[in-house]
XYZ file of C-alpha atoms in Angstrom:
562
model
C -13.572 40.092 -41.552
C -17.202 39.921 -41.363
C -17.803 43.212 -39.207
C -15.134 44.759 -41.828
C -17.161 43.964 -44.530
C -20.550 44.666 -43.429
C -18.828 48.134 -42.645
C -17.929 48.752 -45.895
C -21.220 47.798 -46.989
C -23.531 49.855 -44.966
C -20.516 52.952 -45.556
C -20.897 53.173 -49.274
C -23.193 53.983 -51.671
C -21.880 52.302 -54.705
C -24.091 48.981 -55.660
C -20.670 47.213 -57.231
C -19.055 48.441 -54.079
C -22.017 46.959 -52.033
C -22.429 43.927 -53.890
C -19.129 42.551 -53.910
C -18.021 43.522 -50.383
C -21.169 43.122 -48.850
C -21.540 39.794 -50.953
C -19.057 38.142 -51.841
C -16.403 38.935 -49.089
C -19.157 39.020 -46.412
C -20.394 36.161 -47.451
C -16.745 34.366 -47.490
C -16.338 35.205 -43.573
C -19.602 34.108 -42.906
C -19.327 30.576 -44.387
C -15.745 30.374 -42.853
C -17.279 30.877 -39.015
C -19.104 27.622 -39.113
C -16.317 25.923 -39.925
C -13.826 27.632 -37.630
C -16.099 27.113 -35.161
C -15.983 23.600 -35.564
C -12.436 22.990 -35.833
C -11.632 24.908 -32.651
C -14.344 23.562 -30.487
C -12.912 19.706 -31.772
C -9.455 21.127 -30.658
C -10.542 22.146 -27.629
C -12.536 18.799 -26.654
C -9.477 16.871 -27.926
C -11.613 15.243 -31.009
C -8.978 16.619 -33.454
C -9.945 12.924 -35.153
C -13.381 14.576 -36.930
C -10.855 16.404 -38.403
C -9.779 14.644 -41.412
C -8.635 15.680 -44.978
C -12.075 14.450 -46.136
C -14.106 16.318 -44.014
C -12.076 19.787 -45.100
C -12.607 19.334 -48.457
C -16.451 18.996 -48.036
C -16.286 21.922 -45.384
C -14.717 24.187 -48.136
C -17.276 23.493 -51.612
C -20.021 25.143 -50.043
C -18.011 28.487 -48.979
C -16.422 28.337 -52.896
C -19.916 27.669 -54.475
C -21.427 30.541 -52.639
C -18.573 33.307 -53.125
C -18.742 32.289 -56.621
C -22.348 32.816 -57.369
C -21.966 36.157 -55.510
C -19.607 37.129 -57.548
C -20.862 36.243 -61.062
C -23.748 38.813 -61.536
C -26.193 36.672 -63.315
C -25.907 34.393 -60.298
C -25.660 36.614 -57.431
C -29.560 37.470 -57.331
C -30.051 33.452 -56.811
C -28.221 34.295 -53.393
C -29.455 38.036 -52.449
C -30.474 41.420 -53.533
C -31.050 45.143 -52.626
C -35.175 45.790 -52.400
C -34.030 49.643 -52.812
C -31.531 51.632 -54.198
C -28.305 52.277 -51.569
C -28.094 55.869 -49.719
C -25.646 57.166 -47.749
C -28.210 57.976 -44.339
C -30.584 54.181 -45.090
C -29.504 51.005 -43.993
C -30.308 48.618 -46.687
C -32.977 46.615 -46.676
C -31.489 42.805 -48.346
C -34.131 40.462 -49.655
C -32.778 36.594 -49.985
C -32.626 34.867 -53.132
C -34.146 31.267 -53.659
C -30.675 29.712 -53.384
C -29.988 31.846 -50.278
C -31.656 29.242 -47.761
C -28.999 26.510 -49.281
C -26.448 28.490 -47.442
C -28.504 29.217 -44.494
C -28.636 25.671 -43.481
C -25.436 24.577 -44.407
C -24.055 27.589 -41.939
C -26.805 26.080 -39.426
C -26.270 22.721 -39.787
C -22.118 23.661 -39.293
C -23.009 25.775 -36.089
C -25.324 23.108 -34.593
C -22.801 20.316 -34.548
C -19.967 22.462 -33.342
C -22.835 23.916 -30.711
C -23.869 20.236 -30.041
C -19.855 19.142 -29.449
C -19.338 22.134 -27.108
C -22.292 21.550 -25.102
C -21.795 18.164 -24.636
C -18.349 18.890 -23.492
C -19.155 21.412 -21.072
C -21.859 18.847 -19.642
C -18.700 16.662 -18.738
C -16.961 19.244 -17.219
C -17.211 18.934 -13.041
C -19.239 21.266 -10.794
C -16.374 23.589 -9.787
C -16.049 24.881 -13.656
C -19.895 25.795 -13.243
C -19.469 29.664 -13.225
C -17.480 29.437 -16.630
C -19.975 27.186 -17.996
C -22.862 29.766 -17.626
C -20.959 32.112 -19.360
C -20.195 30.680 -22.211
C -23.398 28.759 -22.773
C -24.898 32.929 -22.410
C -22.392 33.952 -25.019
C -23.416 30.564 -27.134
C -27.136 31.666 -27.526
C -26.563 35.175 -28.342
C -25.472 34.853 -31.926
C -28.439 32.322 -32.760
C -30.974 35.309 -31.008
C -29.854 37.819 -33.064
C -29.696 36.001 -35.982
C -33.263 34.910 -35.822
C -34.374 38.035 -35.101
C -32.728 39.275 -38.294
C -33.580 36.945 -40.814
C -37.045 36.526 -39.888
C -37.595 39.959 -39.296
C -39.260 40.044 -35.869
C -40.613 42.959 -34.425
C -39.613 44.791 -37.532
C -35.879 44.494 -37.000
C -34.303 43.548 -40.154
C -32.069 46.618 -41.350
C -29.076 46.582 -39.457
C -27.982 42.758 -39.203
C -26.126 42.358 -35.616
C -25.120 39.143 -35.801
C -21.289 39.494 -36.823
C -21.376 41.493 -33.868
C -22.674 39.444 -31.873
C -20.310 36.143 -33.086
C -17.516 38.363 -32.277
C -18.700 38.340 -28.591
C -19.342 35.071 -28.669
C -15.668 34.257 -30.308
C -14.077 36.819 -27.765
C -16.045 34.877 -24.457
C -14.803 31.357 -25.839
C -11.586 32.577 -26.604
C -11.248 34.145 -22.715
C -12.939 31.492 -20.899
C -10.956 28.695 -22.675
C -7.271 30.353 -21.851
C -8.899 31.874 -18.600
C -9.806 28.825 -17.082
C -8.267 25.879 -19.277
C -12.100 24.420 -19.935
C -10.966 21.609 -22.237
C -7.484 21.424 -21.112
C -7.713 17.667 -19.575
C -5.049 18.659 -16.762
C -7.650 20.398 -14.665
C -10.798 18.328 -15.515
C -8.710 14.997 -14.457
C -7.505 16.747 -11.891
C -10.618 17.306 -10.732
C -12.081 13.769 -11.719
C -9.250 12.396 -9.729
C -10.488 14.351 -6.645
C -13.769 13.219 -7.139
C -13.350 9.881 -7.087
C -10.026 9.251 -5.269
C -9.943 7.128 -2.505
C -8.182 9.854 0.080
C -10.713 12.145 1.836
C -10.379 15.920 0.661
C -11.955 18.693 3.041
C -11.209 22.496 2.205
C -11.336 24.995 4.922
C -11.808 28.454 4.680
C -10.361 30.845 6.822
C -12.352 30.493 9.673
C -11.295 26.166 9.275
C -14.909 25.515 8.651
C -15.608 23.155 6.143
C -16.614 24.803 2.535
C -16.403 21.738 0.192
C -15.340 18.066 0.898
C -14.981 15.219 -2.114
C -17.479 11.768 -1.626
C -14.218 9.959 0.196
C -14.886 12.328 2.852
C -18.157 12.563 2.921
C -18.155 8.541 3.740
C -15.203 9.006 6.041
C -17.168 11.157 8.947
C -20.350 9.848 7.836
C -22.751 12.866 7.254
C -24.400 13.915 4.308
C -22.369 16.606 2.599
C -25.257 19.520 3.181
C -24.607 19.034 6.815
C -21.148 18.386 6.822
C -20.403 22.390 5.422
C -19.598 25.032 7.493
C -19.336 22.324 10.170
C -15.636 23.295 12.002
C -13.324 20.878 10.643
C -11.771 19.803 14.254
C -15.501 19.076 15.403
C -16.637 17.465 12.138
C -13.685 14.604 12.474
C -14.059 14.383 16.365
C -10.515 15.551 16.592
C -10.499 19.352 17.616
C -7.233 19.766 19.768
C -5.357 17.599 16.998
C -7.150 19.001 14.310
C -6.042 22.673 15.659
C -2.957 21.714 16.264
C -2.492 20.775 12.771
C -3.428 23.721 10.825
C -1.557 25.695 13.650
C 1.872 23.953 12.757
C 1.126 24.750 8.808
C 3.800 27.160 7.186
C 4.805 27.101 3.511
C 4.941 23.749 3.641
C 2.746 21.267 4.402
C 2.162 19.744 8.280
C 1.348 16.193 9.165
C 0.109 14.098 11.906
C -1.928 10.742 13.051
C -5.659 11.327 13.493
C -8.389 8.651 15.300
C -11.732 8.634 13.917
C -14.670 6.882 15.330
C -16.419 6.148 12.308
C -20.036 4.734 12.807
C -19.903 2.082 10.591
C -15.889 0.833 10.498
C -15.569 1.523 14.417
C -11.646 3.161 14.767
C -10.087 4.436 11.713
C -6.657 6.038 11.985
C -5.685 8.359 9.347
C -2.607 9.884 7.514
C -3.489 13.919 7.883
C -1.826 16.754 5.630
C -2.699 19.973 5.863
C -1.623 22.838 3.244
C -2.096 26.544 3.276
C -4.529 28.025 0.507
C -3.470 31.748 0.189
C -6.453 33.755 -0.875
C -5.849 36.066 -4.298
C -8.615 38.152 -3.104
C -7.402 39.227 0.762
C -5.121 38.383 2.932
C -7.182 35.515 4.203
C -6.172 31.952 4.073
C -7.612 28.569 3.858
C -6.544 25.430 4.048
C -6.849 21.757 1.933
C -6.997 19.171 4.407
C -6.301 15.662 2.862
C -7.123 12.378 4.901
C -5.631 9.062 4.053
C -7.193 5.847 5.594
C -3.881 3.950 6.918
C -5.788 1.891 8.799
C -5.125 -1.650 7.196
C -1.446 -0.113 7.160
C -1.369 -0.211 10.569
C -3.219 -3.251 11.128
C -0.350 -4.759 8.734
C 1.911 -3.264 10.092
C 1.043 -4.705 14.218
C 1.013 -7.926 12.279
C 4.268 -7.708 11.079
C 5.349 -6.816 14.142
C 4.168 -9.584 15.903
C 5.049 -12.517 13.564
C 8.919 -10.528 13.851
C 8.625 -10.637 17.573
C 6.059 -13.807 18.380
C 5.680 -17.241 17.964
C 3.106 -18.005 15.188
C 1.732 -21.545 16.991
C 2.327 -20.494 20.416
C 1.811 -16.703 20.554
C 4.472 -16.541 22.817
C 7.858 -14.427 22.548
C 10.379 -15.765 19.977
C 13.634 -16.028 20.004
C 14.374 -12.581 19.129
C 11.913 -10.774 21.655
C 13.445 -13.245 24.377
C 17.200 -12.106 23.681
C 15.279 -8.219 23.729
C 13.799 -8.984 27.020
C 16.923 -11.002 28.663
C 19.011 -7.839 27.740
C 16.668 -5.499 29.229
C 16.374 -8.253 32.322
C 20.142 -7.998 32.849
C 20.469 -3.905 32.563
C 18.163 -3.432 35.747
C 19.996 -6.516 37.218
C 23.495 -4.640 36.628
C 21.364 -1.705 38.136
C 19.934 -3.364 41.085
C 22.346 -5.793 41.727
C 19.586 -8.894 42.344
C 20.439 -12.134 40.517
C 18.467 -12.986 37.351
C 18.103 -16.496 35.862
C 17.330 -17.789 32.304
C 15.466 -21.745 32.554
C 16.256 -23.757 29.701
C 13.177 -26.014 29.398
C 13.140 -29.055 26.642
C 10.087 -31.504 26.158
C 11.002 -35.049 27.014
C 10.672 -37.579 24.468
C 8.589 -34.830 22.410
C 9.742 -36.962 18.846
C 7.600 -39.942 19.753
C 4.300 -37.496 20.338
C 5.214 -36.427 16.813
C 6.044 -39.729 15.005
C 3.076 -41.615 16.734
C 0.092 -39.000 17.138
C 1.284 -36.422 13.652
C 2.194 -33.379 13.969
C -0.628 -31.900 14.339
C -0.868 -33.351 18.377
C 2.381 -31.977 18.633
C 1.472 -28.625 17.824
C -0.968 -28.741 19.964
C 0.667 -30.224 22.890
C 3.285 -27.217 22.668
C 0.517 -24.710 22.423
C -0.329 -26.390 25.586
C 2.731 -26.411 27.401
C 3.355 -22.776 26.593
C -0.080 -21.400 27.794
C 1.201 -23.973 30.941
C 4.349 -22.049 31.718
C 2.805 -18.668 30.914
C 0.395 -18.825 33.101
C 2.787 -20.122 36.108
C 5.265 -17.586 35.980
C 5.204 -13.689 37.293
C 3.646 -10.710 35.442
C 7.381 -9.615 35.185
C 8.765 -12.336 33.645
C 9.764 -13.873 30.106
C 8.426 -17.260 28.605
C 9.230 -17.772 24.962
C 9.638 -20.603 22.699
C 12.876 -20.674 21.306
C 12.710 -23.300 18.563
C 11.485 -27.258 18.103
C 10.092 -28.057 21.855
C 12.402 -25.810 23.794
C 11.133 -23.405 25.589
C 13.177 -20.437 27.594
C 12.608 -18.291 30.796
C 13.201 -15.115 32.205
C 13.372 -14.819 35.862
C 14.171 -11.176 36.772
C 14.659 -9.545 40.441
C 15.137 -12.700 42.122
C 15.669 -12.472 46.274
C 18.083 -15.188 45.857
C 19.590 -17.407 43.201
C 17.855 -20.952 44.742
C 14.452 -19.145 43.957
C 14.871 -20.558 40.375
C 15.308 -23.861 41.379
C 12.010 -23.053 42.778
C 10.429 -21.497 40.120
C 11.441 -24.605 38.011
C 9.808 -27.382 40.140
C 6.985 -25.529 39.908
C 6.797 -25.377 36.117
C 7.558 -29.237 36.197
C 4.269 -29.679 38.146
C 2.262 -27.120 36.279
C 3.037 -30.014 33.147
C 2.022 -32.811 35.765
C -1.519 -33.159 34.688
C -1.810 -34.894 31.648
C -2.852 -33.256 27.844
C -5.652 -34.246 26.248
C -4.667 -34.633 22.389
C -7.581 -35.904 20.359
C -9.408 -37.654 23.326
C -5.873 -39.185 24.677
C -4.306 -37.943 27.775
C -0.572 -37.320 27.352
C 1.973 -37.345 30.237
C 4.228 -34.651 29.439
C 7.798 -34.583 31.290
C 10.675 -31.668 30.698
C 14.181 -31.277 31.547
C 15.405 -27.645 32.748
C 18.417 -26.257 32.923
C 19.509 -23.134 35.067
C 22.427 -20.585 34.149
C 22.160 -17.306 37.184
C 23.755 -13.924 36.736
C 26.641 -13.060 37.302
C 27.910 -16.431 38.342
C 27.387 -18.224 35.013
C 27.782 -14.926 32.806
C 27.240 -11.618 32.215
C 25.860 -11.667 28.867
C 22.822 -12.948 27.069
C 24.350 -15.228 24.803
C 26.713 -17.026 27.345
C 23.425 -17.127 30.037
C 21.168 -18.952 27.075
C 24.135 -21.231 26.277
C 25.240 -22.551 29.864
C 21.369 -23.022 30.649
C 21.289 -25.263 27.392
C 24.400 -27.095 28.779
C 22.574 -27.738 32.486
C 19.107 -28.786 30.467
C 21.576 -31.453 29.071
C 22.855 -32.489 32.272
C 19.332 -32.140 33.865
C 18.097 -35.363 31.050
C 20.906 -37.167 31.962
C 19.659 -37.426 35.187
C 16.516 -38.765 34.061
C 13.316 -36.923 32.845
C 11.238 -34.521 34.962
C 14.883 -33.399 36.045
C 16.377 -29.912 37.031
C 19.899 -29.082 37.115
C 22.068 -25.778 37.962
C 24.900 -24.966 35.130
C 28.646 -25.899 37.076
C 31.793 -25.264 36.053
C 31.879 -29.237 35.537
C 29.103 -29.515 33.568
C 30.660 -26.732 31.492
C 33.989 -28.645 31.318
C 32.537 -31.854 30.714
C 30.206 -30.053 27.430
C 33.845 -27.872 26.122
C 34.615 -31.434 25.964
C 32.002 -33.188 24.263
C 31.759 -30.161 21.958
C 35.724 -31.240 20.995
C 34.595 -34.975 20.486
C 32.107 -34.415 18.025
C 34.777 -32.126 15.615
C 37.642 -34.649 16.514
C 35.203 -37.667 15.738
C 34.442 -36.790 12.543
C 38.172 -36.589 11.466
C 39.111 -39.838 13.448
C 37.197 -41.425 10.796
C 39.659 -40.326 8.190
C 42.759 -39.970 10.188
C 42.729 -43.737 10.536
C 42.376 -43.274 14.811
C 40.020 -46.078 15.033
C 41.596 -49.800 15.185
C 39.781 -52.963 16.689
C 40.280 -55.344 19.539
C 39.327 -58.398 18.728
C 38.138 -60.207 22.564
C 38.069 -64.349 21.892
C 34.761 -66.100 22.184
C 35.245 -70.019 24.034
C 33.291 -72.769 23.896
C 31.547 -74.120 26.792
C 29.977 -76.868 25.390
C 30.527 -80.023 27.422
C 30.678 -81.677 23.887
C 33.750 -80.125 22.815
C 36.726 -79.201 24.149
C 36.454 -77.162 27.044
C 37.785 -73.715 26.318
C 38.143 -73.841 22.726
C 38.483 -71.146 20.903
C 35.168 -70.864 18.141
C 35.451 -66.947 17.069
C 36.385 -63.637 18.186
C 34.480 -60.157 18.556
C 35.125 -56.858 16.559
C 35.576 -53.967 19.621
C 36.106 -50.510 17.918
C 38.655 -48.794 20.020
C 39.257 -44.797 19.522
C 43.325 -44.062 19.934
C 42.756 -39.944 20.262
C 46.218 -38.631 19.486
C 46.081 -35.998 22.755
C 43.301 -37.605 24.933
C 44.721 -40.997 24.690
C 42.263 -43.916 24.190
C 38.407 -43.289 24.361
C 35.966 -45.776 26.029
C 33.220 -47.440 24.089
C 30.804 -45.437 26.151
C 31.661 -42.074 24.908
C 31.956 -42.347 21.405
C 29.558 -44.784 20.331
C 26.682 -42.750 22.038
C 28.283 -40.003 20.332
C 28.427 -41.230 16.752
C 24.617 -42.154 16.975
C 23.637 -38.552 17.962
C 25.888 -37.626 15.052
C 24.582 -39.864 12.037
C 28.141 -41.230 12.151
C 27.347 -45.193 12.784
C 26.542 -46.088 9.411
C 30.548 -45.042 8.183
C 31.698 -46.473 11.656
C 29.880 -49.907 10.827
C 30.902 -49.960 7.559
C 34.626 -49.497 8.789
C 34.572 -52.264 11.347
C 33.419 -54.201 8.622
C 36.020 -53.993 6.281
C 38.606 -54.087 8.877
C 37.841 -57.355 10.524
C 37.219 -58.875 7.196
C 40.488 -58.109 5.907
């Protein structure tokens, strides 16, 4: 509108013409550009909230008061005049009006803060929008140029005012650089932020996979400065060349992985996630490539961690129970294989409660920490030792010449315990019980092998302590039927099975009568309805074990009373 007008005005040759294109609608557009100006640069910087009702209706006096006095010809001379009369061939020289400098600063004052906003924006922008920048901040000064050259007349230019012109450069450049490349749209400057100042190391390659640009992440990660770090091959840069190659080699359309090792000077080993993407070139048929590097290191440090408190013992360090059953499976495939007998040991601490209830537990942790390290270090490189709950421990003997070599093998871990353990300045004797179940004569699976070695432990602390004893079919007989006791005695108790003997007690008193009769004594006797009656012996040790004496006592009592 303001190129139209000053068209008009410079075309004609009629002063009413003149004055009230060139004035008043010329003078219309030009107070209106400030204040476009201003709302499109706060649109574009996202500070639509300068933009209130207020502020418009202030924006739009000015533009009214001036159009007004323009147009009202006993005003209009306050604002500006022709110095000569209009001809079709002269440009025509405009002198300004007392009031004219009102509206010169208001326009100025307008273009400054929408001038100020932009250029602060831009200043915000990151590096890689640099190109743009210049371009617009060019197109920025040339209005103000011209229109200083114009008003003020220098070098004697002052007929032909280019400044509309020159806005409508400017307004085309901001236009075309803000659609071109999105300046103020906040999707690409927090996308580039984010790169910035994310954590993950960002290289980009160009064709030739030499470094062209890298983010701060990276520039920490292979620990050069970033002037030395481009054009540096990206293979050689991260001390990786036949993975790094091998990596950009595998990328297609979509993007390749692998596991990179980086010897970083200050961190020693760090491994990294690596993802390579193709970055097709608009320009040629060249490529590059975006190679992003994530730090998994404490990921994998984790995750070894994890693994070991799923597979290890967290006091003793050695296998658990689950790594043990692993190992005794992979033990028996090669025995199955080879045909040589294997063995599992079934070793329990003797007496290990007392070290507990009279030194804490703290001794006792550290008395099993002993006794592990004890049997580890007595046993072959080949073989298993793991704990496999409270104070037992288990063994693995694998490839065994013959199936006595365990009995072996377990005196030997009996006198590896022989010296005593110092816990907190006291010397502990330590004695164990261990029981032996042999492939394939006691089983041919892991479970049954773990469970008739627990039966011969059993047998082997029944012997005494410091004992070792092979699994037999007895032994397994003699536990099928202990393991049938302890469900039968627990329903005995309310199956009414139990009934008492009462044995006299005589005097032998030389006082009284010889013989007499002064009480009798409660004996609990057990009628089992299959195994017939059940000595003392058996149950009563039984019941203990099983928590069952208090009920049993409180039976006999009632019974004899009544």
């Amino acid at each position: 509108a303001w190129n139209l007008a000053y068209a008009v005005e410079l075309a004609t040759t009629s002063l009413t013409v003149a004055e009230l294109v060139g004035g008043v609608v010329k003078y219309a557009a030009i107070s209106l550009v400030p204040p476009t100006l201003l709302v499109f640069v706060c649109q574009f910087t996202r500070r639509t909230d300068l933009m209130t009702r207020s502020a418009a209706v202030a924006l739009a006096i000015e533009p009214i008061w001036v159009v007004t006095m323009l147009a009202l010809p006993s005003t209009r001379e306050l604002i500006r005049s022709y110095e000569e009369p209009l001809a079709a061939d002269v440009v025509p020289l405009v002198a300004s009006g007392p009031l004219f400098w009102i509206h010169y600063w208001y326009v100025q004052i307008l273009l400054i803060a929408g001038c100020t906003l932009l250029l602060t924006s831009l200043a915000r922008l990151p590096r890689t929008a640099g190109p743009q920048v210049r371009r617009m901040l060019l197109a920025l000064a040339l209005p103000w140029l011209v229109n200083l050259v114009i008003i003020f007349r220098i070098g004697g230019f002052g007929r032909f005012d280019a400044t509309p012109a020159a806005f409508a450069v400017f307004a085309t450049v901001l236009l075309w650089t803000s659609e071109r490349y999105a300046l103020f749209d906040m999707v690409p400057v927090a996308r580039d932020l984010v790169i910035e100042r994310m954590s993950d190391a960002i290289l980009v390659l160009d064709d030739e996979r030499a470094v062209i640009d890298l983010n701060p992440a990276a520039v920490d990660l292979v620990g050069r400065e970033k002037a030395q770090a481009l054009g540096t091959a990206a293979g050689e840069l991260l001390r990786a060349v036949p993975e790094v190659r091998a990596l950009l080699d595998n990328v297609s359309n979509l993007a390749a992985r692998t596991e990179l090792e980086l010897a970083n000077p200050d961190r020693g080993v760090v491994h990294l996630d690596a993802v390579a993407t193709r970055l097709p070139s608009p320009a040629s048929l060249a490529a590059g490539h975006l190679l992003v590097l994530r730090d998994v290191t404490e990921r994998k440090r984790l995750d070894a961690e994890l693994q070991r408190l799923a597979h290890f013992d967290t006091l003793t360090g050695l296998p658990n129970r689950k790594l043990f059953m692993d190992r005794l499976s992979q033990g028996l495939a090669r025995a199955r294989r080879d045909g040589t007998p294997l063995a599992v040991l079934f070793c329990d601490i003797d007496r290990f409660k007392r070290v507990n209830d009279t030194l804490g537990h703290a001794h006792g942790d550290a008395l099993l920490r002993e006794v592990g390290s004890r049997l580890q270090h007595r046993v072959r490189q080949g073989d298993t030792v793991a704990r496999f709950g409270g104070d037992e421990f288990t063994v693995v003997l694998a490839q065994l010449s013959r199936a006595g070599d365990a009995a072996l093998v377990a005196r030997k871990l009996l006198a590896e315990l022989d010296a005593p353990i110092d816990l907190g300045g006291m010397g502990v004797q330590v004695t164990a019980s261990i029981g032996i179940a042999v492939w394939p004569r006691d089983g041919d699976d892991q479970e049954t092998l773990v469970r008739c070695a627990d039966m011969a432990m059993y047998r082997a602390k029944a012997l005494g302590t410091n004992q070792v004893a092979f699994f037999t079919s007895v032994i397994g007989r003699r536990a099928a039927t202990r393991h049938r006791l302890e469900d039968d005695l627990r329903r005995a108790l309310t199956a009414d099975e139990f009934e008492l003997a009462y044995q006299p007690q005589l005097s032998i008193d030389d006082t009284g009568a010889p013989g007499q009769v002064v009480g009798v004594e409660a004996l609990a006797r057990w009628r089992h309805p299959e195994l017939g009656t059940i000595p003392p012996g058996t149950f009563i040790p039984l019941a203990e074990e099983l928590g069952l004496m208090g009920e049993l006592g409180c039976w006999v009592l009632r019974t004899a009373c009544r």
